[in-house]
């Protein structure tokens, strides 16, 4: 979904849209064979121009905003949480309605102008046209504002590609999640804003031959007691489930993160309950300071201990997931 933002245009407010249509139209003036003919041609051209501007602007928005359906998948769930898919679809529907009404109104007004020989009537048809056009646009002013806001929100969504097998790193704050993502990423990870927290989500990539896998941490989401979450955060955790192919849960046995091991293992159990189908690899961080006797990988982003082994383990599991996906896809083809 990265780059989606670049294709969505800035959405004009209702006033700006009317301004644009009127200003363009008012500059047009046509000569005719006589005064009446000139007035007629000018009115026809102005009505056509302002109607067309409104129509093409609205239809352009409808085409350039992404189609979104509610689905059990990471990106639609995220969009639903951040933007609201029902409201979003309603806004696009309202634009479609206004574009359709504009077209009808324009054609009807053009017919009426062509039929008359009275300059006063031409003037009143034109006025009536502008008035009704303005009222259609007025009626969608909230939808236009909503879509401009949605455009900004789309732009700020993290550029995580849900189709790439993904490792999600969880654990309390300060246990070393971002340090791990940075350490095993092929290039410097991207830090993207995440709608549910003030902290940036770290998005790294692991290169395996010609393939890339994603590794992300999830600040503010999987680092708190579940009871402390509000409804939106709970839904956001659900959305994460669709993204997570493998989870690395990080314990900090030094407790320098500020949470004792009892609390940390309780969070681990919480998460195991919420991510039942997801394989979870438990690791312990900061092995350069202190290590437990637990039979889990001990890693350190300071000395690099355990990092190559962890990376190899993750790549092995991610390859298996890719193979399973390919098998499922070919099964579907046969069926
Ligand atoms: N000694 C040592 N310090 C580490 C290690 N990993 C991380 N740290 C330190 O621990 C602190 C927290 O590390 P981060 O990687 O930012 O932890 P985080 O889990 O991403 O924290 P949040 O983003 O706040 O959730 C930093 O000061 C790191 O330098 C490690 O392996 N050894
Ligand atoms: Mg972090």
Coordinates of C-alpha atoms and ligand atoms in Angstrom, one line a residue:
X1 CA 0.0 0.0 0.0
X2 CA 3.0 2.2 0.0
X3 CA 2.7 5.1 -2.4
X4 CA -1.1 5.0 -2.4
X5 CA -1.1 8.5 -1.0
X6 CA 0.6 9.9 -4.0
X7 CA -2.3 8.9 -6.3
X8 CA -5.0 10.5 -4.2
X9 CA -5.6 14.2 -5.2
X10 CA -6.2 17.0 -2.7
X11 CA -9.9 17.3 -2.2
X12 CA -11.4 20.8 -2.6
X13 CA -14.0 22.0 -0.1
X14 CA -17.5 22.8 -1.4
X15 CA -16.6 26.6 -1.5
X16 CA -13.4 25.9 -3.4
X17 CA -15.1 23.7 -5.9
X18 CA -17.9 26.2 -6.6
X19 CA -15.3 29.0 -6.9
X20 CA -13.3 27.0 -9.4
X21 CA -16.4 26.2 -11.5
X22 CA -17.7 29.8 -11.4
X23 CA -14.4 31.5 -12.0
X24 CA -13.6 29.3 -15.0
X25 CA -17.2 29.9 -16.5
X26 CA -17.3 33.6 -15.9
X27 CA -14.2 34.1 -18.1
X28 CA -16.0 32.7 -21.1
X29 CA -17.7 35.0 -23.5
X30 CA -18.9 34.1 -27.0
X31 CA -19.7 36.2 -30.0
X32 CA -22.9 35.5 -32.0
X33 CA -24.5 36.6 -35.2
X34 CA -26.6 39.1 -33.1
X35 CA -26.9 40.1 -29.5
X36 CA -29.4 37.3 -28.6
X37 CA -27.2 34.7 -30.3
X38 CA -24.2 36.0 -28.5
X39 CA -26.0 35.8 -25.1
X40 CA -27.2 32.3 -25.9
X41 CA -23.8 31.0 -26.9
X42 CA -22.2 32.5 -23.9
X43 CA -24.8 31.0 -21.5
X44 CA -24.5 27.6 -23.2
X45 CA -20.7 27.7 -22.9
X46 CA -20.7 28.9 -19.2
X47 CA -23.2 26.2 -18.2
X48 CA -21.3 23.5 -20.0
X49 CA -18.0 24.6 -18.5
X50 CA -19.1 24.9 -14.9
X51 CA -21.1 21.7 -15.0
X52 CA -18.2 19.8 -16.6
X53 CA -15.7 21.1 -14.0
X54 CA -17.9 19.9 -11.1
X55 CA -18.5 16.6 -12.8
X56 CA -15.0 15.8 -13.8
X57 CA -13.6 16.9 -10.4
X58 CA -16.1 14.7 -8.5
X59 CA -15.7 11.7 -10.8
X60 CA -11.9 12.1 -10.6
X61 CA -12.1 11.8 -6.8
X62 CA -14.3 8.7 -7.0
X63 CA -11.8 7.1 -9.4
X64 CA -8.7 7.9 -7.5
X65 CA -9.7 7.0 -3.9
X66 CA -9.1 3.3 -3.3
X67 CA -12.0 0.9 -3.2
X68 CA -12.4 -0.4 0.3
X69 CA -14.5 -3.2 1.5
X70 CA -14.8 -4.5 5.1
X71 CA -12.7 -7.6 5.2
X72 CA -10.9 -9.8 7.7
X73 CA -7.6 -8.6 6.6
X74 CA -4.9 -6.2 8.0
X75 CA -5.3 -3.3 5.7
X76 CA -9.1 -3.0 5.5
X77 CA -9.3 -3.5 9.3
X78 CA -6.8 -0.7 9.8
X79 CA -8.6 1.6 7.4
X80 CA -11.9 0.8 9.1
X81 CA -10.4 1.7 12.4
X82 CA -8.7 4.9 11.3
X83 CA -11.2 6.2 8.7
X84 CA -14.4 4.1 9.0
X85 CA -15.2 2.1 5.8
X86 CA -19.0 2.7 6.0
X87 CA -18.7 6.4 6.3
X88 CA -16.0 6.4 3.5
X89 CA -18.3 4.5 1.1
X90 CA -21.1 6.8 1.9
X91 CA -19.0 9.8 1.1
X92 CA -17.9 8.4 -2.3
X93 CA -21.6 7.6 -2.9
X94 CA -22.6 11.1 -2.2
X95 CA -20.0 12.5 -4.7
X96 CA -21.4 10.1 -7.3
X97 CA -24.9 11.3 -6.6
X98 CA -23.9 15.0 -7.0
X99 CA -22.0 14.2 -10.2
X100 CA -25.1 12.5 -11.6
X101 CA -27.4 15.3 -10.6
X102 CA -25.0 17.9 -12.1
X103 CA -25.0 16.1 -15.4
X104 CA -28.8 16.0 -15.5
X105 CA -29.1 19.6 -14.5
X106 CA -26.6 20.7 -17.0
X107 CA -28.3 18.9 -19.9
X108 CA -31.7 20.2 -18.9
X109 CA -30.5 23.8 -18.6
X110 CA -28.7 23.6 -22.0
X111 CA -32.0 22.4 -23.6
X112 CA -33.9 25.2 -22.1
X113 CA -31.5 27.9 -23.2
X114 CA -31.5 26.6 -26.7
X115 CA -35.3 26.7 -26.9
X116 CA -35.8 30.3 -25.7
X117 CA -35.5 33.6 -27.6
X118 CA -35.8 35.8 -24.6
X119 CA -32.6 37.2 -23.1
X120 CA -34.3 37.6 -19.7
X121 CA -35.2 33.9 -19.7
X122 CA -31.7 32.9 -20.7
X123 CA -30.4 35.0 -17.7
X124 CA -32.9 33.3 -15.3
X125 CA -32.1 29.8 -16.5
X126 CA -28.4 30.5 -16.0
X127 CA -29.1 31.8 -12.5
X128 CA -31.2 28.8 -11.7
X129 CA -28.5 26.5 -12.9
X130 CA -25.9 28.1 -10.7
X131 CA -28.2 28.1 -7.7
X132 CA -29.0 24.4 -8.0
X133 CA -25.5 23.4 -8.8
X134 CA -24.4 25.3 -5.7
X135 CA -27.0 23.5 -3.6
X136 CA -25.9 20.0 -4.8
X137 CA -22.3 20.9 -3.9
X138 CA -23.5 22.3 -0.6
X139 CA -25.2 19.0 0.2
X140 CA -21.9 17.1 -0.2
X141 CA -19.7 19.6 1.7
X142 CA -19.3 17.3 4.7
X143 CA -18.4 14.4 2.4
X144 CA -15.7 16.5 0.7
X145 CA -14.2 17.4 4.1
X146 CA -14.4 13.8 5.2
X147 CA -12.5 12.7 2.1
X148 CA -9.8 15.3 2.4
X149 CA -9.3 14.1 6.0
X150 CA -9.3 10.4 4.8
X151 CA -6.7 11.3 2.2
X152 CA -4.4 12.6 5.0
X153 CA -5.1 9.5 7.0
X154 CA -4.3 7.2 4.1
X155 CA -1.1 9.0 3.7
X156 CA -0.1 8.5 7.3
X157 CA -0.8 4.8 7.4
X158 CA 2.3 2.8 7.8
X159 CA 3.6 1.3 4.5
X160 CA 3.4 -2.3 5.6
X161 CA 2.8 -4.7 2.7
X162 CA 0.3 -7.3 4.0
X163 CA 1.2 -9.7 1.2
X164 CA 4.8 -10.1 2.4
X165 CA 5.4 -12.7 5.1
X166 CA 5.8 -10.7 8.3
X167 CA 7.5 -11.1 11.7
X168 CA 5.9 -9.0 14.4
X169 CA 8.0 -8.3 17.5
X170 CA 6.2 -7.9 20.8
X171 CA 7.1 -7.2 24.4
X172 CA 7.0 -4.5 27.0
X173 CA 8.4 -1.1 26.3
X174 CA 12.2 -0.8 26.4
X175 CA 12.9 -4.5 26.3
X176 CA 14.8 -3.9 23.0
X177 CA 12.3 -4.5 20.2
X178 CA 13.4 -1.7 17.9
X179 CA 17.0 -2.6 18.5
X180 CA 16.3 -6.1 17.3
X181 CA 14.4 -5.0 14.2
X182 CA 17.3 -2.6 13.4
X183 CA 19.9 -5.2 14.0
X184 CA 18.6 -7.9 11.8
X185 CA 17.2 -5.7 9.0
X186 CA 19.0 -5.6 5.7
X187 CA 18.8 -1.8 5.5
X188 CA 18.0 0.9 8.0
X189 CA 14.4 0.4 9.0
X190 CA 11.7 2.9 8.2
X191 CA 10.0 4.5 11.1
X192 CA 6.4 5.2 10.2
X193 CA 3.7 6.9 12.3
X194 CA 1.1 4.4 13.7
X195 CA -2.4 5.6 14.3
X196 CA -2.8 4.1 17.7
X197 CA 0.3 5.5 19.4
X198 CA 2.6 8.4 19.5
X199 CA 5.5 6.2 18.9
X200 CA 6.7 5.3 15.4
X201 CA 6.4 1.7 14.2
X202 CA 9.7 0.3 13.0
X203 CA 9.5 -1.5 9.7
X204 CA 12.5 -3.5 8.6
X205 CA 13.2 -6.0 5.9
X206 CA 15.1 -9.3 6.0
X207 CA 16.6 -10.3 2.7
X208 CA 16.7 -14.0 1.8
X209 CA 18.2 -14.7 -1.6
X210 CA 15.8 -12.8 -3.9
X211 CA 13.0 -12.6 -1.4
X212 CA 12.2 -10.0 1.2
X213 CA 10.4 -10.5 4.4
X214 CA 9.1 -7.9 6.7
X215 CA 9.9 -7.4 10.4
X216 CA 8.0 -4.8 12.4
X217 CA 7.6 -3.8 16.0
X218 CA 4.3 -2.7 17.4
X219 CA 4.8 0.1 20.0
X220 CA 1.8 0.8 22.1
X221 CA -0.2 -2.2 21.0
X222 CA 1.4 -5.5 22.2
X223 CA 3.3 -3.9 25.1
X224 CA 0.5 -3.4 27.6
X225 CA -1.8 -5.4 29.7
X226 CA -4.9 -6.3 27.7
X227 CA -7.2 -5.0 30.3
X228 CA -5.7 -1.5 29.9
X229 CA -6.7 -1.2 26.2
X230 CA -9.6 0.7 24.9
X231 CA -11.9 -0.7 22.2
X232 CA -10.1 0.8 19.3
X233 CA -6.8 -0.6 20.5
X234 CA -8.4 -4.0 21.0
X235 CA -9.6 -3.9 17.4
X236 CA -6.1 -2.8 16.3
X237 CA -4.7 -5.9 18.0
X238 CA -7.2 -8.0 16.0
X239 CA -6.1 -6.3 12.8
X240 CA -2.5 -7.2 13.7
X241 CA -3.4 -10.8 13.8
X242 CA -4.0 -10.8 10.1
X243 CA -0.6 -9.4 9.5
X244 CA 1.4 -11.6 11.8
X245 CA 2.9 -14.8 10.3
X246 CA 5.4 -15.2 13.1
X247 CA 5.7 -13.4 16.4
X248 CA 8.9 -12.8 18.3
X249 CA 8.1 -12.2 21.9
X250 CA 10.9 -10.5 23.7
X251 CA 11.6 -10.8 27.4
X252 CA 14.1 -8.7 29.2
X253 CA 15.6 -10.7 32.1
X254 CA 17.7 -7.8 33.2
X255 CA 14.4 -6.0 34.0
X256 CA 16.2 -2.7 33.1
X257 CA 13.1 -2.1 30.9
X258 CA 11.2 -1.4 34.2
X259 CA 9.0 -4.5 34.2
X260 CA 9.7 -7.5 36.3
X261 CA 9.8 -11.0 34.7
X262 CA 6.4 -11.9 36.4
X263 CA 4.7 -9.0 34.5
X264 CA 6.5 -9.9 31.3
X265 CA 5.5 -13.5 31.3
X266 CA 1.9 -12.6 32.1
X267 CA 1.9 -10.4 29.0
X268 CA 3.3 -13.3 27.0
X269 CA 0.5 -15.5 28.2
X270 CA -2.1 -12.8 27.3
X271 CA -0.7 -12.6 23.8
X272 CA -0.5 -16.4 23.4
X273 CA -4.3 -16.4 24.2
X274 CA -5.0 -13.7 21.6
X275 CA -2.7 -15.0 18.9
X276 CA -3.6 -18.7 19.1
X277 CA -2.8 -19.7 15.6
X278 CA 0.4 -17.7 15.4
X279 CA 3.8 -19.4 16.1
X280 CA 5.5 -17.4 18.9
X281 CA 9.2 -17.5 19.4
X282 CA 10.2 -16.4 22.8
X283 CA 13.6 -14.7 23.1
X284 CA 15.5 -13.0 25.9
X285 CA 17.3 -9.7 25.2
X286 CA 20.3 -7.9 26.6
X287 CA 22.4 -11.0 27.2
X288 CA 25.4 -8.9 27.4
X289 CA 24.2 -7.6 30.8
X290 CA 22.6 -10.7 32.3
X291 CA 21.2 -14.0 31.2
X292 CA 18.8 -16.5 32.7
X293 CA 19.0 -20.2 32.7
X294 CA 15.8 -20.4 30.5
X295 CA 16.1 -22.6 27.4
X296 CA 15.3 -19.8 24.9
X297 CA 17.5 -17.9 22.4
X298 CA 19.6 -15.3 24.3
X299 CA 20.3 -12.3 22.2
X300 CA 22.1 -9.0 22.4
X301 CA 22.0 -6.1 20.0
X302 CA 25.1 -4.8 21.7
X303 CA 27.4 -7.8 21.1
X304 CA 25.3 -9.4 18.4
X305 CA 25.0 -12.7 20.3
X306 CA 22.3 -15.0 19.0
X307 CA 21.4 -12.6 16.2
X308 CA 22.5 -14.8 13.2
X309 CA 20.9 -17.9 14.7
X310 CA 17.6 -16.0 15.3
X311 CA 17.7 -14.7 11.7
X312 CA 18.3 -18.2 10.3
X313 CA 15.5 -19.6 12.4
X314 CA 13.1 -16.8 11.2
X315 CA 14.0 -17.2 7.6
X316 CA 13.5 -21.0 7.8
X317 CA 10.0 -20.5 9.2
X318 CA 9.1 -17.7 6.8
X319 CA 10.2 -20.0 3.8
X320 CA 7.9 -22.7 5.1
X321 CA 5.0 -20.1 5.3
X322 CA 5.7 -19.0 1.7
X323 CA 5.7 -22.7 0.6
X324 CA 2.4 -23.3 2.4
X325 CA 0.9 -20.2 0.8
X326 CA 2.0 -21.4 -2.7
X327 CA 0.5 -24.8 -2.1
X328 CA -2.8 -23.3 -0.9
X329 CA -2.9 -21.1 -4.0
X330 CA -2.3 -24.0 -6.3
X331 CA -5.0 -26.1 -4.5
X332 CA -7.4 -23.3 -5.2
X333 CA -6.5 -23.3 -8.8
X334 CA -7.1 -27.0 -9.1
X335 CA -10.4 -26.8 -7.2
Ligands
LIG1 N1 22.8 -3.6 27.0 C1 21.9 -3.8 26.1 N2 21.0 -2.8 25.9 C2 20.0 -2.9 25.0 C3 19.9 -4.1 24.2 N3 18.9 -3.9 23.4 C4 18.3 -2.7 23.6 N4 19.0 -2.1 24.6 C5 18.8 -0.8 25.2 O1 17.5 -0.8 25.8 C6 16.8 0.4 25.6 C7 15.5 0.1 24.8 O2 15.7 -0.4 23.6 P1 14.7 -0.3 22.4 O3 15.2 -1.1 21.3 O4 14.4 1.1 22.1 O5 13.4 -1.0 23.1 P2 11.9 -1.0 22.6 O6 11.4 -2.3 23.0 O7 11.9 -0.8 21.1 O8 11.2 0.1 23.4 P3 9.9 0.9 23.0 O9 10.0 1.4 21.6 O10 9.8 2.0 24.0 O11 8.8 -0.1 23.2 C8 17.7 1.3 24.7 O12 18.4 2.1 25.6 C9 18.7 0.3 24.1 O13 19.9 0.8 23.9 C10 20.9 -5.1 24.4 O14 20.9 -6.2 23.8 N5 21.8 -4.9 25.4
LIG2 MG1 10.9 0.8 20.0

